[in-house]
Amino acid sequence: MPDPAKTILHAIGLQKRFGGVVAARDVDFALTEGELRCVIGPNGAGKSTFFALLAGIQPPDAGRIELEGEDITRLKPFQRVRKGLGLTFQTNRTFHAMTLRQNLDTAGRGGEEPAPFRAALTAFGLDRGLDRPVTALAHHERQWLEICMALRGRPSVLLLDEPTAGMSPVETRRTSDVLRELNSGGLSIIVVEHDIAFVRATAQMVTVLHQGAIFAEGTMAEITAREDVRAIYLGKVREETA
Amino acid sequence: MPQKRRPNPLRAAFTGPHDIGRTPPGWALMGLILLGFLLYPATASAFSATNVAYYLLNIPMALGLSLLWGYGGILSFGQVAFFAVAGYVYGVVAGNMTADPTLGSILGILAGLGAAGLLALIFGYFIFYARVAAWIVPILTLVLALLLSTFLGLTAGSAWKVGDVALGGYNGMNIPSLQIGNFIFQDYAFYYLTVATVVLCFIGLRIRVNSHRGQVLIALREDPLRTELLGYDVRLEQLVAFVIAAVLSGISGLLYVTWGNYITPSVTSLAQASLPVIWVAVGGRDSLFAVMILTFLLNQLTYVLSSAGNQYALIITGVLLVAVMLFAPEGLIPRLIELGRKALRLKEAT
Ligand SMILES: Nc1ncnc2c1ncn2[C@@H]1O[C@H](COP(=O)(O)OP(=O)(O)O)[C@@H](O)[C@H]1O
Ligand SMILES: [Mg+2]
């Protein structure tokens, strides 16, 4: 059972610049075991960069990352995955030349199927037709398949970058249901999301990123009550509709 | 349960998804081809059988490139370097042990394949662990082949004698046949040795591509970063495939030098370096079966053309490559099979 007093993933003072852009600015972030956290923030806030730093796709300019108390800052991405990180990308990156089964087999590294994986596969309705090619799937099913692939490798922390992008409200709702179900089984999850309805339905705690830095952190009620957070978001909405 | 247990490897080799010929008609065709090759010497002179062995002996090298490029997405223009290294090392070792030809043959084989594998391990380590961009790999491997060719060309003269064996520069080097006891592998025996080697390499690679590791290799062809983020050391997977392909080139190199008892630096020249890529591309690079068949046919074509005094063998092969890349980029055999299926479906429909 998860221990809410234990920090499972800890980022300390993460920094990352791309040329003149500061994509991560002194990011201190702690995820307790069994938590389901949403990370929100306008486009370009540094959400994907934060995940890239956690997964080791980008090296940080400064700072440290600990997974279950162990310093993983210098580990390669594949080593972090083997230590318990599971990750999906913002753009769908299932293997298109393969069947569902082959995708999942590849994700399994030859190990047994973990129970959360099987539960999610069934809940998403992907457990039938495993010999179909991925190209036969609808967009939202590919997103779901990618979540299942991440689960197949037995992660202790799941990082999902905009998993509901392009989904209908019903599909988004179902994604939220499955994630909460997985979380109540003990899995620690961080979800980057744009969709405020999704965040409201899903998150226990919310972290707001803005210009690479953590701008606010708290429950959804606390966050939405803050005038300055609304300002960032309203600004974003105006940009997007402009 | 969404996943069945994996079938045993040999079964997977013939039913697995990653090659053509995984259903009864395919097996029947393979069986017939094999039977044809096994019975061929009954109707052929030793001379003809030896020629056919020559058309076959490049197949292991081509299959290795198919694994590396067709399945793994790593294009190498340097497979002939490993072919040459194995051939030369075998020649030096066996040539120095003519007093005990059996031991000379065995140690020569081990040393030849070991040297090819070791060169690939060292060279591949620098390529893959430095994570050079994928498009540079063909150039680096080609440079390896050409450097080796140039170096071997400089080995004329008595300074380049290893024990009793002179490397010989462009004059080449004489090499003893394979010999076990008093039995020398030549004529029909060499033919059967070659057929057996090709069959074993083919089955071994079919097992490999239909195994979990093969699946990973195919995954990293499509998306290396995604594969790494499923927990695979992509560099290691690439290096292993590179070494396997090099050892397979080495096997072809050994067959070549024990077939002709001779090797020169020209085996790793620019023209030679391009040939495996052509065989594999024309055949259908992600089908071991197609590569095997086309490598045989193209080697036969080249040999027949050039021994008939035709200087245009390489040009004809090149034109064939261009034509196939234009009209059937997935390869000749996969295209023919597709056309065959379409024709069948049309017939059924009418
Ligand atoms: N690989 C990269 N190279 C250069 N700039 C990058 C790179 N990745 C992200 N950035 C920049 O860093 C900032 C944060 O990007 P990102 O993390 O993708 O934001 P988000 O996911 O919150 O939309 C943006 O300004 C983006 O242009
Ligand atoms: Mg993003």
Coordinates of C-alpha atoms and ligand atoms in Angstrom, one line a residue:
Chain A
M1 CA 0.0 0.0 0.0
P2 CA 1.2 3.5 -0.8
D3 CA 2.8 5.5 2.0
P4 CA 1.6 9.1 1.8
A5 CA 4.5 10.2 4.0
K6 CA 7.0 9.0 1.4
T7 CA 8.2 11.1 -1.4
I8 CA 8.4 8.8 -4.4
L9 CA 9.7 11.4 -7.0
H10 CA 11.6 14.4 -6.0
A11 CA 13.0 17.2 -8.2
I12 CA 15.3 19.7 -6.6
G13 CA 16.4 23.0 -8.2
L14 CA 16.0 21.8 -11.8
Q15 CA 17.2 24.3 -14.4
K16 CA 17.1 24.1 -18.2
R17 CA 17.7 26.8 -20.8
F18 CA 17.3 26.5 -24.5
G19 CA 19.3 29.4 -25.9
G20 CA 17.5 32.5 -24.4
V21 CA 14.5 30.5 -23.2
V22 CA 14.4 29.3 -19.6
A23 CA 12.3 26.2 -19.9
A24 CA 12.8 25.1 -16.3
R25 CA 13.6 27.6 -13.5
D26 CA 14.5 26.4 -10.1
V27 CA 11.9 23.7 -10.2
D28 CA 11.4 22.0 -6.8
F29 CA 8.8 19.3 -7.0
A30 CA 7.8 16.5 -4.7
L31 CA 5.3 13.7 -5.5
T32 CA 4.2 11.5 -2.6
E33 CA 3.6 7.9 -3.1
G34 CA 0.1 7.1 -4.3
E35 CA -0.5 10.7 -5.4
L36 CA -2.3 11.8 -8.6
R37 CA -1.0 15.2 -9.6
C38 CA -1.9 17.4 -12.5
V39 CA 0.5 19.8 -13.9
I40 CA -1.1 22.7 -15.8
G41 CA 0.2 25.9 -17.4
P42 CA -0.1 27.8 -20.7
N43 CA 1.6 26.7 -23.8
G44 CA 5.4 26.9 -23.6
A45 CA 5.3 27.0 -19.8
G46 CA 7.8 24.2 -19.7
K47 CA 5.5 21.2 -18.9
S48 CA 7.0 18.9 -21.5
T49 CA 10.5 20.0 -20.7
F50 CA 9.8 19.1 -17.0
F51 CA 8.9 15.6 -18.1
A52 CA 11.9 15.4 -20.5
L53 CA 14.1 16.3 -17.5
L54 CA 12.5 13.7 -15.3
A55 CA 12.8 11.0 -17.9
G56 CA 16.4 12.0 -18.9
I57 CA 15.6 12.9 -22.5
Q58 CA 17.2 16.3 -21.7
P59 CA 20.0 16.8 -19.3
P60 CA 19.3 19.5 -16.7
D61 CA 21.7 22.5 -16.5
A62 CA 21.5 22.2 -12.7
G63 CA 19.5 20.4 -10.1
R64 CA 18.8 16.8 -9.0
I65 CA 16.2 14.2 -9.4
E66 CA 15.5 11.4 -7.0
L67 CA 13.2 8.4 -7.5
E68 CA 12.3 6.5 -4.3
G69 CA 15.2 8.2 -2.6
E70 CA 17.8 7.3 -5.1
D71 CA 19.6 10.0 -7.2
I72 CA 18.8 9.2 -10.8
T73 CA 20.0 12.5 -12.3
R74 CA 22.9 10.9 -14.2
L75 CA 21.0 7.8 -15.3
K76 CA 20.1 7.2 -19.0
P77 CA 16.4 7.3 -19.9
F78 CA 16.2 3.5 -20.3
Q79 CA 17.8 3.1 -16.8
R80 CA 15.2 5.4 -15.3
V81 CA 12.4 3.4 -17.0
R82 CA 13.8 0.2 -15.5
K83 CA 13.8 1.9 -12.1
G84 CA 10.1 2.6 -12.3
L85 CA 9.4 5.6 -14.5
G86 CA 6.7 5.1 -17.2
L87 CA 6.1 7.8 -19.7
T88 CA 3.9 8.8 -22.7
F89 CA 4.7 11.6 -25.1
Q90 CA 2.6 14.6 -26.0
T91 CA 2.4 13.4 -29.6
N92 CA 1.3 9.8 -29.9
R93 CA 4.3 7.6 -30.4
T94 CA 3.0 4.1 -30.7
F95 CA 4.8 1.9 -33.2
H96 CA 2.7 2.3 -36.4
A97 CA 4.1 -0.6 -38.3
M98 CA 3.2 -3.0 -35.6
T99 CA 0.1 -4.7 -34.2
L100 CA -1.3 -3.8 -30.7
R101 CA 0.1 -7.0 -29.3
Q102 CA 3.6 -6.3 -30.7
N103 CA 3.5 -2.8 -29.3
L104 CA 2.6 -4.2 -25.9
D105 CA 5.1 -7.0 -26.1
T106 CA 7.8 -4.5 -26.9
A107 CA 6.7 -2.5 -23.9
G108 CA 6.8 -5.5 -21.6
R109 CA 10.5 -6.2 -21.7
G110 CA 9.8 -9.9 -21.5
G111 CA 8.2 -9.6 -18.0
E112 CA 4.9 -10.8 -16.7
E113 CA 1.8 -8.6 -17.2
P114 CA 1.2 -6.4 -14.2
A115 CA -2.4 -6.3 -12.9
P116 CA -2.9 -2.5 -13.4
F117 CA -1.9 -3.0 -17.0
R118 CA -4.5 -5.7 -17.5
A119 CA -7.1 -3.6 -15.8
A120 CA -6.5 -0.6 -17.9
L121 CA -6.4 -2.6 -21.1
T122 CA -9.8 -4.0 -20.3
A123 CA -11.2 -0.7 -19.1
F124 CA -10.2 1.0 -22.4
G125 CA -11.7 -1.9 -24.4
L126 CA -8.3 -2.7 -26.0
D127 CA -8.1 -6.3 -24.9
R128 CA -9.9 -7.6 -27.9
G129 CA -8.5 -7.4 -31.4
L130 CA -4.9 -7.3 -30.3
D131 CA -3.7 -8.5 -33.7
R132 CA -5.0 -5.4 -35.4
P133 CA -2.4 -3.0 -36.7
V134 CA -2.1 0.2 -34.7
T135 CA -3.2 2.1 -37.8
A136 CA -6.6 0.5 -37.5
L137 CA -7.2 2.3 -34.2
A138 CA -8.9 5.6 -33.7
H139 CA -6.9 8.5 -32.4
H140 CA -8.2 8.2 -28.8
E141 CA -7.5 4.5 -28.8
R142 CA -3.9 5.1 -29.8
Q143 CA -3.6 7.5 -26.8
W144 CA -5.1 4.8 -24.6
L145 CA -2.7 2.2 -26.1
E146 CA 0.2 4.3 -25.3
I147 CA -0.9 4.6 -21.6
C148 CA -1.2 0.8 -21.6
M149 CA 2.3 0.5 -23.0
A150 CA 3.7 2.6 -20.3
L151 CA 1.8 0.5 -17.7
R152 CA 3.1 -2.7 -19.3
G153 CA 6.6 -2.0 -18.0
R154 CA 5.5 -1.9 -14.3
P155 CA 6.1 1.7 -13.5
S156 CA 5.9 3.0 -10.0
V157 CA 5.4 6.5 -11.3
L158 CA 3.5 7.2 -14.5
L159 CA 4.1 10.4 -16.4
L160 CA 1.5 11.3 -19.0
D161 CA 1.9 14.3 -21.2
E162 CA -1.5 15.6 -22.4
P163 CA -3.0 12.1 -22.7
T164 CA -6.5 13.5 -23.6
A165 CA -5.3 15.8 -26.4
G166 CA -7.8 15.5 -29.3
M167 CA -10.3 13.4 -27.3
S168 CA -14.0 14.0 -27.1
P169 CA -15.5 14.9 -23.7
V170 CA -16.7 11.3 -23.3
E171 CA -13.3 9.8 -24.0
T172 CA -11.6 12.4 -21.8
R173 CA -14.0 11.4 -19.0
R174 CA -13.2 7.7 -19.5
T175 CA -9.5 8.5 -19.4
S176 CA -10.0 10.3 -16.1
D177 CA -12.0 7.4 -14.7
V178 CA -9.3 4.9 -15.6
L179 CA -6.5 7.0 -14.2
R180 CA -8.3 7.5 -10.9
E181 CA -8.9 3.8 -10.8
L182 CA -5.2 3.1 -11.3
N183 CA -4.3 5.6 -8.7
S184 CA -6.7 4.2 -6.1
G185 CA -4.8 0.9 -6.7
G186 CA -1.7 2.7 -5.5
L187 CA 0.0 4.0 -8.6
S188 CA 1.6 7.4 -8.4
I189 CA 0.7 9.5 -11.5
I190 CA 1.6 12.9 -12.9
V191 CA -0.6 14.2 -15.7
V192 CA 0.2 17.3 -17.8
E193 CA -3.2 18.6 -19.0
H194 CA -4.8 21.5 -20.7
D195 CA -8.4 20.4 -20.2
I196 CA -9.6 22.1 -17.1
A197 CA -12.7 19.8 -16.8
F198 CA -10.3 16.9 -16.9
V199 CA -8.1 18.4 -14.2
R200 CA -11.1 19.2 -12.0
A201 CA -12.4 15.6 -12.3
T202 CA -9.0 14.0 -11.8
A203 CA -6.5 15.8 -9.7
Q204 CA -5.9 15.7 -6.0
M205 CA -3.2 18.3 -6.2
V206 CA -2.4 20.7 -9.0
T207 CA 0.9 22.3 -9.9
V208 CA 0.9 25.4 -12.1
L209 CA 3.9 26.0 -14.3
H210 CA 4.6 29.4 -15.8
Q211 CA 7.6 30.5 -17.8
G212 CA 9.6 27.5 -16.5
A213 CA 8.9 28.1 -12.9
I214 CA 6.4 26.6 -10.4
F215 CA 3.8 29.4 -10.1
A216 CA 1.4 27.8 -7.7
E217 CA 0.6 24.5 -6.1
G218 CA -2.5 23.3 -4.2
T219 CA -5.8 21.7 -4.5
M220 CA -8.0 22.6 -7.5
A221 CA -10.2 24.8 -5.2
E222 CA -7.1 26.7 -3.9
I223 CA -5.7 27.1 -7.4
T224 CA -8.8 28.3 -9.1
A225 CA -9.4 30.8 -6.3
R226 CA -6.1 32.5 -7.1
E227 CA -6.5 35.7 -9.1
D228 CA -3.0 35.5 -10.6
V229 CA -3.5 31.9 -11.8
R230 CA -6.7 32.9 -13.5
A231 CA -4.8 35.8 -15.1
I232 CA -2.2 33.5 -16.7
Y233 CA -5.0 31.3 -18.0
L234 CA -7.2 34.1 -19.2
G235 CA -4.2 35.5 -20.9
K236 CA -3.7 32.1 -22.6
V237 CA -7.2 31.8 -23.6
R238 CA -7.1 35.2 -25.2
E239 CA -4.0 34.3 -27.1
E240 CA -5.5 31.1 -28.4
T241 CA -8.7 32.6 -29.6
A242 CA -6.9 35.6 -31.1
Chain B
M1 CA -5.3 -13.1 -21.1
P2 CA -4.2 -10.9 -24.0
Q3 CA -0.9 -12.6 -24.3
K4 CA -0.2 -16.1 -25.2
R5 CA 3.0 -17.7 -24.2
R6 CA 5.6 -17.4 -26.8
P7 CA 5.9 -20.5 -29.0
N8 CA 9.2 -22.2 -29.0
P9 CA 11.9 -20.4 -31.0
L10 CA 12.1 -22.8 -33.9
R11 CA 8.3 -22.8 -34.3
A12 CA 8.4 -19.0 -34.1
A13 CA 11.0 -18.9 -36.8
F14 CA 8.5 -20.5 -39.3
T15 CA 5.3 -18.9 -38.1
G16 CA 6.4 -15.6 -36.6
P17 CA 5.3 -12.4 -38.2
H18 CA 8.6 -10.9 -39.3
D19 CA 9.2 -12.5 -42.7
I20 CA 7.3 -13.9 -45.6
G21 CA 6.9 -17.6 -45.9
R22 CA 5.2 -18.4 -42.6
T23 CA 2.3 -20.4 -43.9
P24 CA 2.1 -23.9 -45.6
P25 CA 2.6 -22.6 -49.2
G26 CA 5.7 -20.7 -48.0
W27 CA 7.1 -23.7 -46.2
A28 CA 6.4 -25.9 -49.3
L29 CA 8.3 -23.4 -51.4
M30 CA 11.2 -23.4 -49.0
G31 CA 11.2 -27.2 -48.8
L32 CA 11.2 -27.5 -52.6
I33 CA 14.0 -25.0 -53.0
L34 CA 16.1 -26.8 -50.3
L35 CA 15.3 -30.2 -51.9
G36 CA 16.5 -28.8 -55.3
F37 CA 19.8 -27.6 -53.8
L38 CA 20.3 -30.9 -52.0
L39 CA 19.6 -33.0 -55.1
Y40 CA 21.4 -30.7 -57.5
P41 CA 24.9 -32.4 -57.3
A42 CA 23.3 -35.6 -58.5
T43 CA 22.9 -34.1 -61.9
A44 CA 25.8 -31.6 -61.9
S45 CA 29.5 -31.8 -62.4
A46 CA 31.8 -30.9 -59.5
F47 CA 32.7 -27.8 -61.4
S48 CA 29.1 -26.7 -61.7
A49 CA 28.4 -27.5 -58.0
T50 CA 31.4 -25.4 -57.1
N51 CA 30.1 -22.5 -59.2
V52 CA 26.7 -22.7 -57.5
A53 CA 28.4 -22.7 -54.1
Y54 CA 29.9 -19.4 -55.2
Y55 CA 26.5 -17.9 -55.9
L56 CA 25.5 -19.0 -52.4
L57 CA 28.4 -18.0 -50.3
N58 CA 27.5 -14.3 -50.0
I59 CA 24.1 -15.1 -48.5
P60 CA 25.2 -15.0 -44.9
M61 CA 26.6 -11.5 -45.4
A62 CA 23.4 -10.4 -47.1
L63 CA 21.3 -11.9 -44.4
G64 CA 23.3 -10.0 -41.8
L65 CA 22.8 -6.8 -43.6
S66 CA 19.1 -7.5 -43.9
L67 CA 19.0 -7.9 -40.1
L68 CA 21.0 -4.7 -39.5
W69 CA 19.4 -2.5 -42.1
G70 CA 16.0 -4.1 -43.1
Y71 CA 15.0 -4.9 -39.5
G72 CA 17.2 -2.6 -37.5
G73 CA 17.2 0.5 -39.7
I74 CA 21.0 0.8 -39.6
L75 CA 22.5 1.0 -43.1
S76 CA 26.1 -0.2 -43.4
F77 CA 28.2 0.1 -46.5
G78 CA 31.1 -1.6 -44.8
Q79 CA 30.0 -5.3 -44.5
V80 CA 32.8 -6.3 -46.9
A81 CA 35.3 -5.0 -44.3
F82 CA 34.3 -7.8 -42.0
F83 CA 34.2 -10.2 -44.9
A84 CA 37.8 -9.3 -45.7
V85 CA 39.1 -9.3 -42.1
A86 CA 37.7 -12.8 -41.6
G87 CA 39.2 -14.0 -44.9
Y88 CA 42.6 -12.5 -44.2
V89 CA 42.8 -13.7 -40.6
Y90 CA 41.8 -17.2 -41.6
G91 CA 44.4 -17.1 -44.3
V92 CA 47.2 -16.0 -41.9
V93 CA 46.3 -18.5 -39.2
A94 CA 45.6 -21.5 -41.4
G95 CA 48.5 -20.6 -43.7
N96 CA 50.9 -20.8 -40.7
M97 CA 49.6 -24.1 -39.6
T98 CA 49.9 -26.2 -42.7
A99 CA 51.6 -28.9 -40.6
D100 CA 48.4 -29.5 -38.8
P101 CA 45.7 -28.5 -41.3
T102 CA 42.8 -29.7 -39.1
L103 CA 43.8 -27.4 -36.2
G104 CA 44.7 -24.7 -38.7
S105 CA 41.2 -24.8 -40.2
I106 CA 39.5 -24.7 -36.8
L107 CA 41.6 -22.0 -35.3
G108 CA 41.5 -20.1 -38.6
I109 CA 37.7 -20.1 -38.5
L110 CA 37.6 -19.1 -34.8
A111 CA 40.2 -16.4 -35.3
G112 CA 38.6 -15.1 -38.5
L113 CA 35.1 -14.8 -37.1
G114 CA 36.5 -13.5 -33.8
A115 CA 38.5 -10.8 -35.6
A116 CA 35.4 -9.7 -37.6
G117 CA 33.3 -9.6 -34.5
L118 CA 35.9 -7.8 -32.5
L119 CA 36.4 -5.2 -35.2
A120 CA 32.6 -4.7 -35.3
L121 CA 32.5 -4.4 -31.5
I122 CA 35.1 -1.7 -31.3
F123 CA 34.0 0.2 -34.4
G124 CA 30.3 -0.2 -33.5
Y125 CA 31.0 0.9 -29.9
F126 CA 32.3 4.2 -31.1
I127 CA 29.5 4.7 -33.6
F128 CA 26.6 3.7 -31.4
Y129 CA 27.8 4.9 -28.0
A130 CA 28.7 8.3 -29.4
R131 CA 25.1 8.3 -30.8
V132 CA 26.1 9.6 -34.2
A133 CA 23.2 10.6 -36.4
A134 CA 21.8 7.6 -38.3
W135 CA 22.6 9.1 -41.7
I136 CA 26.4 9.2 -40.9
V137 CA 26.6 5.4 -40.2
P138 CA 26.6 4.4 -43.9
I139 CA 29.4 6.9 -44.6
L140 CA 31.5 5.8 -41.6
T141 CA 31.1 2.1 -42.4
L142 CA 32.0 2.8 -46.1
V143 CA 35.1 4.6 -44.9
L144 CA 36.1 1.6 -42.8
A145 CA 35.9 -0.7 -45.8
L146 CA 37.9 1.7 -48.1
L147 CA 40.5 2.3 -45.4
L148 CA 40.9 -1.4 -45.0
S149 CA 41.2 -1.9 -48.8
T150 CA 43.8 0.8 -49.0
F151 CA 45.8 -0.6 -46.1
L152 CA 45.7 -4.1 -47.5
G153 CA 46.9 -2.7 -50.8
L154 CA 50.0 -1.4 -49.0
T155 CA 50.9 -4.8 -47.6
A156 CA 53.1 -5.9 -50.6
G157 CA 56.6 -6.7 -49.8
S158 CA 58.4 -8.8 -47.2
A159 CA 57.7 -6.4 -44.3
W160 CA 54.1 -7.7 -44.4
K161 CA 54.7 -11.3 -43.7
V162 CA 53.0 -12.9 -40.7
G163 CA 55.0 -16.0 -39.9
D164 CA 55.2 -17.8 -43.2
V165 CA 52.3 -16.0 -44.9
A166 CA 52.8 -12.9 -47.0
L167 CA 49.8 -10.6 -47.1
G168 CA 50.8 -9.7 -50.6
G169 CA 49.3 -6.3 -51.2
Y170 CA 47.3 -6.1 -54.4
N171 CA 48.8 -9.4 -55.5
G172 CA 46.7 -11.1 -52.9
M173 CA 47.3 -13.9 -50.6
N174 CA 47.0 -17.7 -51.1
I175 CA 44.9 -19.5 -48.6
P176 CA 44.5 -23.2 -47.7
S177 CA 41.2 -25.1 -48.0
L178 CA 39.2 -26.2 -45.1
Q179 CA 40.4 -29.6 -44.0
I180 CA 39.3 -32.0 -41.2
G181 CA 41.7 -34.9 -40.9
N182 CA 42.3 -36.0 -44.5
F183 CA 39.0 -34.7 -45.7
I184 CA 39.3 -31.5 -47.7
F185 CA 36.2 -29.4 -48.3
Q186 CA 36.2 -29.0 -52.1
D187 CA 33.9 -29.8 -55.0
Y188 CA 30.7 -31.4 -53.7
A189 CA 31.7 -31.4 -50.1
F190 CA 32.3 -27.6 -50.3
Y191 CA 29.0 -27.2 -52.0
Y192 CA 27.1 -29.1 -49.2
L193 CA 29.1 -27.2 -46.6
T194 CA 27.9 -23.9 -48.1
V195 CA 24.3 -25.0 -48.4
A196 CA 24.3 -26.2 -44.8
T197 CA 25.8 -22.9 -43.6
V198 CA 23.3 -20.8 -45.5
V199 CA 20.4 -22.9 -44.1
L200 CA 21.7 -22.5 -40.6
C201 CA 22.2 -18.8 -40.9
F202 CA 18.7 -18.4 -42.4
I203 CA 17.0 -20.3 -39.6
G204 CA 19.1 -18.7 -36.9
L205 CA 18.1 -15.2 -38.2
R206 CA 14.5 -16.2 -38.5
I207 CA 14.6 -17.2 -34.9
R208 CA 16.2 -14.0 -34.0
V209 CA 13.9 -11.6 -35.8
N210 CA 10.8 -13.5 -34.4
S211 CA 12.1 -13.4 -30.9
H212 CA 11.7 -10.6 -28.3
R213 CA 15.0 -9.1 -29.2
G214 CA 14.0 -9.0 -32.9
Q215 CA 10.9 -7.2 -32.0
V216 CA 13.0 -4.6 -30.1
L217 CA 15.2 -4.2 -33.1
I218 CA 12.2 -3.5 -35.3
A219 CA 10.9 -1.1 -32.7
L220 CA 14.0 0.9 -32.7
R221 CA 14.0 1.1 -36.5
E222 CA 10.7 2.9 -36.2
D223 CA 11.4 5.1 -33.2
P224 CA 14.6 4.8 -31.2
L225 CA 13.6 7.3 -28.5
R226 CA 10.3 5.6 -27.9
T227 CA 12.1 2.3 -27.7
E228 CA 14.6 3.7 -25.2
L229 CA 11.7 5.0 -23.1
L230 CA 10.3 1.5 -22.9
G231 CA 13.4 0.6 -21.0
Y232 CA 15.8 -0.6 -23.7
D233 CA 19.4 0.3 -24.1
V234 CA 19.2 1.3 -27.7
R235 CA 22.9 1.6 -28.2
L236 CA 23.5 -1.9 -26.9
E237 CA 20.7 -3.4 -29.1
Q238 CA 22.2 -1.7 -32.1
L239 CA 25.7 -2.8 -31.3
V240 CA 24.6 -6.4 -30.9
A241 CA 22.9 -6.4 -34.2
F242 CA 26.0 -4.8 -35.8
V243 CA 28.3 -7.5 -34.4
I244 CA 25.9 -10.3 -35.5
A245 CA 25.9 -8.8 -39.0
A246 CA 29.7 -8.6 -39.0
V247 CA 30.1 -12.2 -37.9
L248 CA 27.8 -13.2 -40.7
S249 CA 29.9 -11.2 -43.2
G250 CA 32.8 -13.1 -41.7
I251 CA 31.2 -16.4 -42.4
S252 CA 30.8 -15.4 -46.1
G253 CA 34.4 -14.2 -46.1
L254 CA 35.6 -17.6 -44.8
L255 CA 33.5 -19.5 -47.4
Y256 CA 34.9 -17.2 -50.1
V257 CA 38.6 -17.7 -49.2
T258 CA 38.2 -21.4 -48.8
W259 CA 36.3 -21.6 -52.1
G260 CA 38.9 -19.8 -54.2
N261 CA 42.0 -20.3 -51.9
Y262 CA 42.8 -16.7 -52.6
I263 CA 41.9 -13.1 -51.5
T264 CA 42.9 -9.6 -52.6
P265 CA 42.2 -6.2 -51.2
S266 CA 39.6 -5.7 -54.0
V267 CA 37.1 -7.6 -52.0
T268 CA 36.7 -4.5 -49.9
S269 CA 36.8 -2.0 -52.7
L270 CA 34.0 0.6 -53.4
A271 CA 32.3 -1.6 -56.0
Q272 CA 32.3 -4.6 -53.8
A273 CA 31.1 -2.6 -50.8
S274 CA 28.0 -1.5 -52.6
L275 CA 27.0 -5.0 -53.7
P276 CA 25.5 -6.3 -50.4
V277 CA 23.4 -3.2 -50.2
I278 CA 22.2 -3.8 -53.7
W279 CA 21.3 -7.5 -53.1
V280 CA 19.4 -6.6 -49.9
A281 CA 17.6 -3.6 -51.4
V282 CA 16.6 -5.4 -54.6
G283 CA 15.4 -8.5 -52.7
G284 CA 13.4 -6.7 -50.1
R285 CA 15.4 -5.6 -47.1
D286 CA 13.0 -6.6 -44.4
S287 CA 12.5 -10.1 -45.6
L288 CA 15.3 -12.6 -44.9
F289 CA 13.7 -15.0 -47.3
A290 CA 13.6 -12.5 -50.2
V291 CA 17.2 -11.4 -49.5
M292 CA 18.4 -15.0 -49.6
I293 CA 16.8 -15.7 -52.9
L294 CA 17.8 -12.5 -54.6
T295 CA 21.3 -12.7 -53.4
F296 CA 21.7 -16.1 -55.0
L297 CA 20.1 -14.9 -58.3
L298 CA 22.1 -11.7 -58.5
N299 CA 25.4 -13.4 -57.7
Q300 CA 24.6 -15.9 -60.4
L301 CA 23.8 -13.2 -62.9
T302 CA 27.0 -11.3 -62.1
Y303 CA 29.1 -14.4 -62.3
V304 CA 27.6 -15.6 -65.6
L305 CA 27.8 -12.1 -67.2
S306 CA 31.4 -11.5 -66.1
S307 CA 32.6 -14.9 -67.0
A308 CA 31.1 -14.5 -70.4
G309 CA 33.5 -11.6 -70.8
N310 CA 30.8 -9.0 -70.2
Q311 CA 32.3 -5.9 -68.5
Y312 CA 28.9 -4.5 -67.8
A313 CA 27.9 -6.8 -64.9
L314 CA 28.1 -4.1 -62.3
I315 CA 26.3 -1.6 -64.5
I316 CA 23.5 -4.1 -65.1
T317 CA 23.2 -4.7 -61.4
G318 CA 23.1 -1.0 -60.8
V319 CA 20.4 -0.4 -63.3
L320 CA 18.4 -3.2 -61.7
L321 CA 18.8 -1.4 -58.4
V322 CA 17.5 1.9 -59.8
A323 CA 14.6 0.2 -61.5
V324 CA 13.6 -1.7 -58.4
M325 CA 13.9 1.4 -56.2
L326 CA 11.7 3.3 -58.6
F327 CA 9.0 0.6 -59.3
A328 CA 9.1 -1.6 -56.2
P329 CA 10.9 0.2 -53.4
E330 CA 9.9 -2.4 -50.9
G331 CA 11.9 -5.0 -52.9
L332 CA 11.3 -7.2 -55.9
I333 CA 10.1 -10.3 -54.1
P334 CA 7.6 -8.7 -51.7
R335 CA 6.2 -6.9 -54.8
L336 CA 5.9 -10.1 -56.8
I337 CA 4.1 -11.7 -53.9
E338 CA 1.7 -8.8 -53.6
L339 CA 1.0 -8.9 -57.4
G340 CA 0.5 -12.7 -57.2
R341 CA -2.0 -12.2 -54.3
K342 CA -3.9 -9.6 -56.3
A343 CA -4.0 -11.8 -59.3
L344 CA -5.4 -14.6 -57.2
R345 CA -8.0 -12.4 -55.7
L346 CA -9.1 -11.2 -59.2
K347 CA -9.4 -14.7 -60.4
E348 CA -11.6 -15.6 -57.4
A349 CA -13.7 -12.5 -58.0
T350 CA -14.5 -13.4 -61.6
Ligands
LIG1 N1 14.4 20.9 -27.6 C1 14.1 22.2 -27.5 N2 14.9 23.1 -28.1 C2 14.7 24.4 -27.9 N3 13.7 24.9 -27.3 C3 12.9 24.1 -26.6 C4 13.0 22.7 -26.7 N4 12.0 22.1 -26.0 C5 11.3 23.1 -25.5 N5 11.8 24.3 -25.9 C6 11.2 25.6 -25.5 O1 11.1 25.6 -24.1 C7 9.8 26.2 -23.7 C8 9.0 25.2 -23.0 O2 8.5 24.3 -23.9 P1 7.6 23.0 -23.4 O3 8.3 22.4 -22.3 O4 7.4 22.2 -24.6 O5 6.3 23.7 -23.0 P2 4.8 23.1 -22.7 O6 4.9 21.6 -22.8 O7 4.5 23.6 -21.4 O8 3.9 23.7 -23.7 C9 9.2 26.7 -25.0 O9 9.6 28.1 -25.2 C10 9.8 25.9 -26.0 O10 9.9 26.6 -27.3
MG2 MG 4.0 20.2 -23.9

